[in-house]
Amino acid sequence: MRANSKISPSSLPITIGDYIFKKYLCKGGSSEIYIIESNKFKQLYVGKVITVNQRNMEQQWKSFNSEITALSHLNNPNIIRMYDHFRMSNQFFVILEYCPLGSLSDKIEVNIGLSLTQFVEVASQIISALSFCHAKNIAHRDIKASNILFDLYGRAKLSDFGLSLHAPNKMLQNSFCGSLVYTAPEVIMRKPNNPFYTDIWSLGVLFCVMLTGKSPWTAKDQDTMLQQIMRAEYVVPDSAPPELVALIAKMLVPNPDDRIKISELMKNELLFPQNTKENKIKEKEKIIIHNAKSLYSKHLSIKPSKVNSHHISLASSSFLTHSGTNLSYSFRSKSSMDNIQMTFVEE
């Protein structure tokens, strides 16, 4: 049974149900973050506590509900995991995975940023996490360095879904949220916005921060910064890798419809070389299979739907050595022939 005690930094340690609230970590927005331990599992977690007050009760309840709704749909190695949630008196509790290696903010060296190796490793994991979210029709809406955490094994984890939105109909939104440095132009201009496109903008700003160790906006005052954001007048050093500069340029586009899509980011050769290689192999295999059908019909005068395994065996040699077919050794493999054979139905 959960105790009726109210959690605060001065009340520690305190036990609520199965959890011992041991250490106060920080304050984040309207919530307080604690390190807690499960009596049952003897394992450390993070306890996120939102204390509700009458003045902004509706907003706090919305934030709590958004987070638990999003995290209950998201099971991904690069997204923070939720283990429990409950309400006690005027406080909401979310029990989350503990990430002892801190946040991306801790790892980025001021005015220097990450090495290229570190950038690629972290960026690819964040994109994978965001792609998973978007596939589940969930927009994060608060992507920034402090919301990327690292678990015990050094894996990047997208966290803090308090501003997230489940938008299966992809309708434009009239709500405006996020951190100014990471906020998209259409949000600043109070235009109806597609939250999935604003996520891409925020990710582009984050990539600038990861590259340089500082904000891409050089303005000293807020009004000038707003103008820079709306015009996408960002700064990256000349020494930055040209592939990343080109990628960021596709993300930080003022017109949201012209921004690169998350599916295209997943195909980036620098960040996802394996995905790119596999896609190329699949495309080549499609061509091979298409050519195989034509060659089988030509050499055997049999309709593709009537070709059986015996016909394929007879024609394989002719196909692979055909003078008009240029095949590398890798595509003369059993797997390729298996793919060809599976496209025909034996009748």
Short mmCIF file of C-alpha atoms in Angstrom, two decimals:
data_model
loop_
_atom_site.label_atom_id
_atom_site.label_comp_id
_atom_site.label_asym_id
_atom_site.label_seq_id
_atom_site.Cartn_x
_atom_site.Cartn_y
_atom_site.Cartn_z
CA MET A 1 0.00 0.00 0.00
CA ARG A 2 1.31 3.41 -0.93
CA ALA A 3 1.95 5.85 1.85
CA ASN A 4 0.15 9.16 2.04
CA SER A 5 3.39 11.13 2.32
CA LYS A 6 4.27 13.95 -0.02
CA ILE A 7 7.62 13.70 -1.81
CA SER A 8 10.04 16.62 -1.67
CA PRO A 9 13.85 16.90 -1.63
CA SER A 10 13.77 17.61 2.11
CA SER A 11 11.71 14.48 2.90
CA LEU A 12 14.32 11.94 1.77
CA PRO A 13 14.71 9.08 2.18
CA ILE A 14 11.06 8.12 2.01
CA THR A 15 9.25 4.95 0.95
CA ILE A 16 6.22 5.04 -1.32
CA GLY A 17 4.80 1.59 -1.95
CA ASP A 18 7.62 -0.56 -3.35
CA TYR A 19 9.94 2.39 -3.97
CA ILE A 20 12.53 4.05 -1.75
CA PHE A 21 13.14 7.63 -2.87
CA LYS A 22 16.83 7.96 -2.10
CA LYS A 23 18.34 10.98 -3.83
CA TYR A 24 17.12 14.19 -5.43
CA LEU A 25 18.66 14.70 -8.89
CA CYS A 26 17.23 17.81 -10.48
CA LYS A 27 14.18 19.81 -11.43
CA GLY A 28 12.87 19.58 -14.97
CA GLY A 29 10.04 21.89 -15.96
CA SER A 30 7.15 21.17 -13.61
CA SER A 31 8.66 17.91 -12.33
CA GLU A 32 11.31 16.78 -9.87
CA ILE A 33 13.62 13.87 -10.63
CA TYR A 34 14.79 11.35 -8.01
CA ILE A 35 16.91 8.22 -7.90
CA ILE A 36 14.80 5.48 -6.36
CA GLU A 37 15.23 1.81 -5.50
CA SER A 38 12.73 -1.00 -5.81
CA ASN A 39 12.37 -3.00 -2.60
CA LYS A 40 11.21 -5.99 -4.62
CA PHE A 41 13.86 -6.04 -7.36
CA LYS A 42 16.72 -4.26 -5.55
CA GLN A 43 17.29 -2.20 -8.67
CA LEU A 44 17.70 1.53 -9.24
CA TYR A 45 15.19 3.54 -11.25
CA VAL A 46 14.33 7.18 -11.80
CA GLY A 47 11.22 8.61 -10.21
CA LYS A 48 9.68 11.60 -11.97
CA VAL A 49 7.32 13.47 -9.66
CA ILE A 50 4.88 16.14 -10.83
CA THR A 51 3.28 18.14 -8.02
CA VAL A 52 -0.07 19.52 -9.13
CA ASN A 53 -1.27 22.97 -8.13
CA GLN A 54 -4.59 24.64 -8.88
CA ARG A 55 -3.06 27.28 -11.14
CA ASN A 56 -1.83 24.89 -13.82
CA MET A 57 -3.51 21.60 -12.91
CA GLU A 58 -4.90 21.06 -16.42
CA GLN A 59 -1.50 21.53 -18.09
CA GLN A 60 0.27 19.26 -15.60
CA TRP A 61 -2.30 16.51 -15.99
CA LYS A 62 -1.96 16.81 -19.77
CA SER A 63 1.82 16.50 -19.51
CA PHE A 64 1.58 13.44 -17.25
CA ASN A 65 -0.99 11.78 -19.50
CA SER A 66 1.03 12.54 -22.66
CA GLU A 67 4.13 10.94 -21.22
CA ILE A 68 2.52 7.73 -20.02
CA THR A 69 0.47 7.39 -23.22
CA ALA A 70 3.57 7.79 -25.38
CA LEU A 71 5.86 5.54 -23.35
CA SER A 72 3.26 2.79 -23.10
CA HIS A 73 3.41 2.54 -26.93
CA LEU A 74 7.18 2.82 -27.28
CA ASN A 75 9.40 -0.22 -26.75
CA ASN A 76 12.72 0.57 -28.39
CA PRO A 77 16.36 0.23 -27.25
CA ASN A 78 16.94 3.96 -27.83
CA ILE A 79 13.86 5.22 -25.99
CA ILE A 80 13.65 5.56 -22.22
CA ARG A 81 11.59 2.75 -20.71
CA MET A 82 8.67 3.29 -18.33
CA TYR A 83 8.09 0.68 -15.61
CA ASP A 84 5.24 2.13 -13.55
CA HIS A 85 3.04 5.17 -13.05
CA PHE A 86 0.52 6.21 -10.42
CA ARG A 87 -1.10 9.16 -8.68
CA MET A 88 -0.99 9.93 -4.97
CA SER A 89 -2.86 12.91 -3.58
CA ASN A 90 -1.77 15.92 -5.65
CA GLN A 91 1.34 14.25 -7.08
CA PHE A 92 1.84 12.20 -10.24
CA PHE A 93 4.62 9.58 -10.38
CA VAL A 94 6.37 8.04 -13.39
CA ILE A 95 8.93 5.29 -12.73
CA LEU A 96 11.54 5.22 -15.47
CA GLU A 97 14.71 3.45 -16.54
CA TYR A 98 17.81 4.77 -14.76
CA CYS A 99 20.51 6.16 -17.06
CA PRO A 100 23.64 6.59 -14.91
CA LEU A 101 25.89 8.01 -17.64
CA GLY A 102 24.07 11.33 -17.73
CA SER A 103 22.76 13.36 -20.65
CA LEU A 104 24.09 14.46 -24.01
CA SER A 105 24.56 17.92 -22.50
CA ASP A 106 27.17 16.40 -20.18
CA LYS A 107 29.05 14.77 -23.07
CA ILE A 108 29.20 17.76 -25.42
CA GLU A 109 32.35 19.77 -24.81
CA VAL A 110 31.57 23.50 -24.80
CA ASN A 111 32.63 25.25 -28.04
CA ILE A 112 34.09 21.98 -29.34
CA GLY A 113 31.29 19.42 -29.59
CA LEU A 114 31.63 15.71 -30.29
CA SER A 115 34.17 13.91 -32.44
CA LEU A 116 32.89 12.63 -35.78
CA THR A 117 32.87 9.06 -34.44
CA GLN A 118 30.85 10.11 -31.39
CA PHE A 119 28.51 12.19 -33.54
CA VAL A 120 27.72 9.34 -35.91
CA GLU A 121 27.15 6.89 -33.07
CA VAL A 122 24.81 9.16 -31.12
CA ALA A 123 23.02 10.74 -34.10
CA SER A 124 22.16 7.38 -35.65
CA GLN A 125 20.63 6.19 -32.38
CA ILE A 126 18.56 9.36 -31.95
CA ILE A 127 17.28 9.14 -35.53
CA SER A 128 16.38 5.47 -35.00
CA ALA A 129 14.44 6.39 -31.84
CA LEU A 130 12.62 9.27 -33.52
CA SER A 131 11.82 7.13 -36.56
CA PHE A 132 10.25 4.56 -34.24
CA CYS A 133 8.20 7.29 -32.52
CA HIS A 134 6.96 8.71 -35.81
CA ALA A 135 6.05 5.23 -37.06
CA LYS A 136 3.83 4.98 -33.97
CA ASN A 137 2.33 8.41 -34.82
CA ILE A 138 4.00 10.02 -31.81
CA ALA A 139 5.81 13.36 -32.14
CA HIS A 140 8.28 14.17 -29.35
CA ARG A 141 8.13 18.00 -29.58
CA ASP A 142 10.96 18.68 -27.12
CA ILE A 143 14.13 17.29 -28.70
CA LYS A 144 17.23 18.82 -27.09
CA ALA A 145 20.57 17.73 -25.65
CA SER A 146 19.34 17.42 -22.07
CA ASN A 147 16.60 15.01 -23.18
CA ILE A 148 19.07 12.50 -24.61
CA LEU A 149 20.29 10.20 -21.82
CA PHE A 150 22.83 7.36 -21.72
CA ASP A 151 22.30 4.03 -20.00
CA LEU A 152 24.89 1.86 -18.27
CA TYR A 153 26.07 0.50 -21.65
CA GLY A 154 26.43 3.93 -23.27
CA ARG A 155 23.32 3.64 -25.44
CA ALA A 156 21.55 6.90 -26.24
CA LYS A 157 17.96 7.13 -24.96
CA LEU A 158 15.36 9.65 -26.09
CA SER A 159 13.57 10.81 -22.93
CA ASP A 160 11.04 13.29 -21.50
CA PHE A 161 7.81 12.74 -23.41
CA GLY A 162 5.86 15.26 -21.34
CA LEU A 163 5.20 17.44 -24.40
CA SER A 164 4.75 14.55 -26.83
CA LEU A 165 1.68 14.20 -28.99
CA HIS A 166 -0.08 11.15 -30.38
CA ALA A 167 -1.34 12.34 -33.76
CA PRO A 168 -2.52 9.39 -35.89
CA ASN A 169 -4.42 11.66 -38.29
CA LYS A 170 -1.35 13.87 -38.94
CA MET A 171 -3.50 16.98 -38.51
CA LEU A 172 -1.80 20.36 -38.08
CA GLN A 173 -1.51 21.48 -34.47
CA ASN A 174 -2.18 24.88 -32.93
CA SER A 175 -0.26 24.21 -29.73
CA PHE A 176 3.16 25.78 -29.28
CA CYS A 177 5.81 24.26 -27.06
CA GLY A 178 9.49 23.37 -26.74
CA SER A 179 12.74 25.19 -25.96
CA LEU A 180 13.36 28.40 -27.92
CA VAL A 181 16.79 27.47 -29.31
CA TYR A 182 15.31 24.26 -30.75
CA THR A 183 11.95 25.71 -31.85
CA ALA A 184 10.95 25.62 -35.53
CA PRO A 185 10.07 28.84 -37.42
CA GLU A 186 6.41 27.89 -37.93
CA VAL A 187 5.99 27.42 -34.18
CA ILE A 188 7.59 30.80 -33.45
CA MET A 189 5.26 32.44 -35.99
CA ARG A 190 2.28 30.76 -34.31
CA LYS A 191 1.25 28.95 -37.46
CA PRO A 192 -0.59 25.62 -37.45
CA ASN A 193 2.23 23.12 -37.57
CA ASN A 194 2.97 19.50 -38.30
CA PRO A 195 4.67 18.21 -35.11
CA PHE A 196 6.56 15.53 -37.05
CA TYR A 197 8.17 18.24 -39.19
CA THR A 198 9.01 20.39 -36.17
CA ASP A 199 10.80 17.37 -34.68
CA ILE A 200 13.08 17.32 -37.73
CA TRP A 201 13.94 21.00 -37.24
CA SER A 202 14.73 20.45 -33.55
CA LEU A 203 16.90 17.48 -34.47
CA GLY A 204 18.79 19.65 -36.96
CA VAL A 205 19.51 22.22 -34.25
CA LEU A 206 20.65 19.43 -31.94
CA PHE A 207 23.05 18.18 -34.62
CA CYS A 208 24.53 21.70 -34.83
CA VAL A 209 25.03 21.71 -31.06
CA MET A 210 26.62 18.26 -31.22
CA LEU A 211 29.00 19.43 -33.96
CA THR A 212 30.05 22.74 -32.41
CA GLY A 213 29.33 22.58 -28.69
CA LYS A 214 27.20 25.73 -28.88
CA SER A 215 23.94 27.12 -30.22
CA PRO A 216 23.79 27.67 -34.00
CA TRP A 217 22.17 31.06 -33.34
CA THR A 218 24.73 33.81 -32.68
CA ALA A 219 22.31 36.56 -31.57
CA LYS A 220 22.84 38.20 -28.19
CA ASP A 221 19.18 39.11 -27.69
CA GLN A 222 15.96 37.16 -28.11
CA ASP A 223 14.40 39.29 -30.85
CA THR A 224 17.44 38.91 -33.10
CA MET A 225 17.54 35.19 -32.36
CA LEU A 226 13.92 34.84 -33.44
CA GLN A 227 14.79 36.50 -36.75
CA GLN A 228 17.75 34.16 -37.24
CA ILE A 229 15.57 31.13 -36.55
CA MET A 230 12.84 32.22 -38.95
CA ARG A 231 15.42 32.77 -41.70
CA ALA A 232 17.48 29.69 -40.80
CA GLU A 233 20.58 31.86 -40.40
CA TYR A 234 22.55 29.29 -38.44
CA VAL A 235 26.31 28.94 -38.12
CA VAL A 236 28.45 25.82 -38.46
CA PRO A 237 32.26 25.97 -38.70
CA ASP A 238 34.09 25.57 -42.01
CA SER A 239 35.92 22.63 -40.48
CA ALA A 240 32.69 20.63 -40.07
CA PRO A 241 32.44 17.48 -42.24
CA PRO A 242 30.74 18.50 -45.52
CA GLU A 243 28.40 15.48 -45.41
CA LEU A 244 27.02 16.64 -42.07
CA VAL A 245 26.79 20.27 -43.16
CA ALA A 246 24.75 19.13 -46.17
CA LEU A 247 22.53 16.97 -43.97
CA ILE A 248 21.83 19.79 -41.51
CA ALA A 249 21.03 22.11 -44.42
CA LYS A 250 18.23 19.72 -45.41
CA MET A 251 16.84 19.73 -41.87
CA LEU A 252 17.00 23.46 -41.06
CA VAL A 253 14.71 24.61 -43.86
CA PRO A 254 12.20 27.37 -42.94
CA ASN A 255 9.43 25.83 -45.06
CA PRO A 256 8.45 22.65 -43.16
CA ASP A 257 7.18 20.92 -46.31
CA ASP A 258 10.67 21.15 -47.83
CA ARG A 259 12.49 19.57 -44.88
CA ILE A 260 14.02 16.15 -45.18
CA LYS A 261 11.76 13.38 -43.87
CA ILE A 262 12.68 10.91 -41.14
CA SER A 263 12.57 8.05 -43.66
CA GLU A 264 15.26 9.81 -45.72
CA LEU A 265 17.42 10.37 -42.64
CA MET A 266 17.34 6.61 -42.04
CA LYS A 267 18.94 6.16 -45.48
CA ASN A 268 21.87 8.51 -44.89
CA GLU A 269 25.06 6.73 -45.96
CA LEU A 270 27.28 8.27 -43.28
CA LEU A 271 24.94 7.54 -40.37
CA PHE A 272 23.46 4.24 -41.60
CA PRO A 273 26.00 2.57 -43.92
CA GLN A 274 24.51 -0.86 -43.27
CA ASN A 275 20.98 0.29 -44.17
CA THR A 276 22.28 1.86 -47.37
CA LYS A 277 24.19 -1.29 -48.33
CA GLU A 278 21.20 -3.52 -47.68
CA ASN A 279 18.90 -1.25 -49.69
CA LYS A 280 21.28 -1.35 -52.65
CA ILE A 281 21.46 -5.14 -52.44
CA LYS A 282 17.67 -5.39 -52.38
CA GLU A 283 17.37 -3.12 -55.41
CA LYS A 284 19.93 -5.19 -57.33
CA GLU A 285 18.16 -8.41 -56.38
CA LYS A 286 14.87 -6.97 -57.68
CA ILE A 287 16.57 -6.28 -61.01
CA ILE A 288 18.05 -9.79 -61.08
CA ILE A 289 14.67 -11.37 -60.35
CA HIS A 290 13.00 -9.27 -63.03
CA ASN A 291 15.67 -10.27 -65.57
CA ALA A 292 15.37 -13.89 -64.48
CA LYS A 293 11.69 -13.99 -65.35
CA SER A 294 12.40 -12.62 -68.81
CA LEU A 295 15.28 -15.02 -69.43
CA TYR A 296 13.35 -18.06 -68.21
CA SER A 297 10.50 -17.24 -70.56
CA LYS A 298 12.87 -16.55 -73.45
CA HIS A 299 14.98 -19.70 -73.08
CA LEU A 300 12.23 -22.11 -72.06
CA SER A 301 9.20 -20.55 -73.73
CA ILE A 302 7.25 -21.12 -70.53
CA LYS A 303 5.08 -18.59 -68.72
CA PRO A 304 6.66 -17.50 -65.39
CA SER A 305 3.68 -18.75 -63.41
CA LYS A 306 4.18 -22.23 -64.92
CA VAL A 307 7.89 -22.49 -64.20
CA ASN A 308 8.67 -25.19 -61.63
CA SER A 309 11.84 -26.06 -59.71
CA HIS A 310 13.04 -28.40 -62.49
CA HIS A 311 12.80 -25.63 -65.09
CA ILE A 312 14.66 -23.23 -62.80
CA SER A 313 17.47 -25.71 -62.30
CA LEU A 314 17.88 -26.08 -66.08
CA ALA A 315 17.80 -22.34 -66.70
CA SER A 316 19.96 -21.13 -63.81
CA SER A 317 23.24 -21.76 -65.58
CA SER A 318 22.07 -20.02 -68.73
CA PHE A 319 20.85 -17.04 -66.69
CA LEU A 320 24.04 -16.57 -64.70
CA THR A 321 26.31 -16.83 -67.73
CA HIS A 322 24.13 -14.92 -70.18
CA SER A 323 26.26 -12.48 -72.17
CA GLY A 324 23.90 -9.60 -71.49
CA THR A 325 23.94 -10.04 -67.71
CA ASN A 326 26.68 -8.44 -65.62
CA LEU A 327 26.69 -10.08 -62.20
CA SER A 328 29.17 -9.76 -59.37
CA TYR A 329 30.19 -12.87 -57.46
CA SER A 330 28.04 -11.86 -54.48
CA PHE A 331 24.89 -12.16 -56.56
CA ARG A 332 25.71 -15.65 -57.80
CA SER A 333 25.04 -16.89 -54.31
CA LYS A 334 22.49 -19.36 -53.08
CA SER A 335 20.50 -16.59 -51.36
CA SER A 336 20.00 -14.76 -54.64
CA MET A 337 18.86 -17.93 -56.40
CA ASP A 338 16.55 -18.67 -53.47
CA ASN A 339 14.98 -15.26 -53.99
CA ILE A 340 14.54 -15.99 -57.69
CA GLN A 341 13.00 -19.39 -57.04
CA MET A 342 10.53 -18.02 -54.50
CA THR A 343 9.01 -15.71 -57.12
CA PHE A 344 7.65 -18.68 -59.08
CA VAL A 345 4.75 -20.94 -58.15
CA GLU A 346 4.96 -24.63 -58.96
CA GLU A 347 1.68 -25.88 -60.37
#
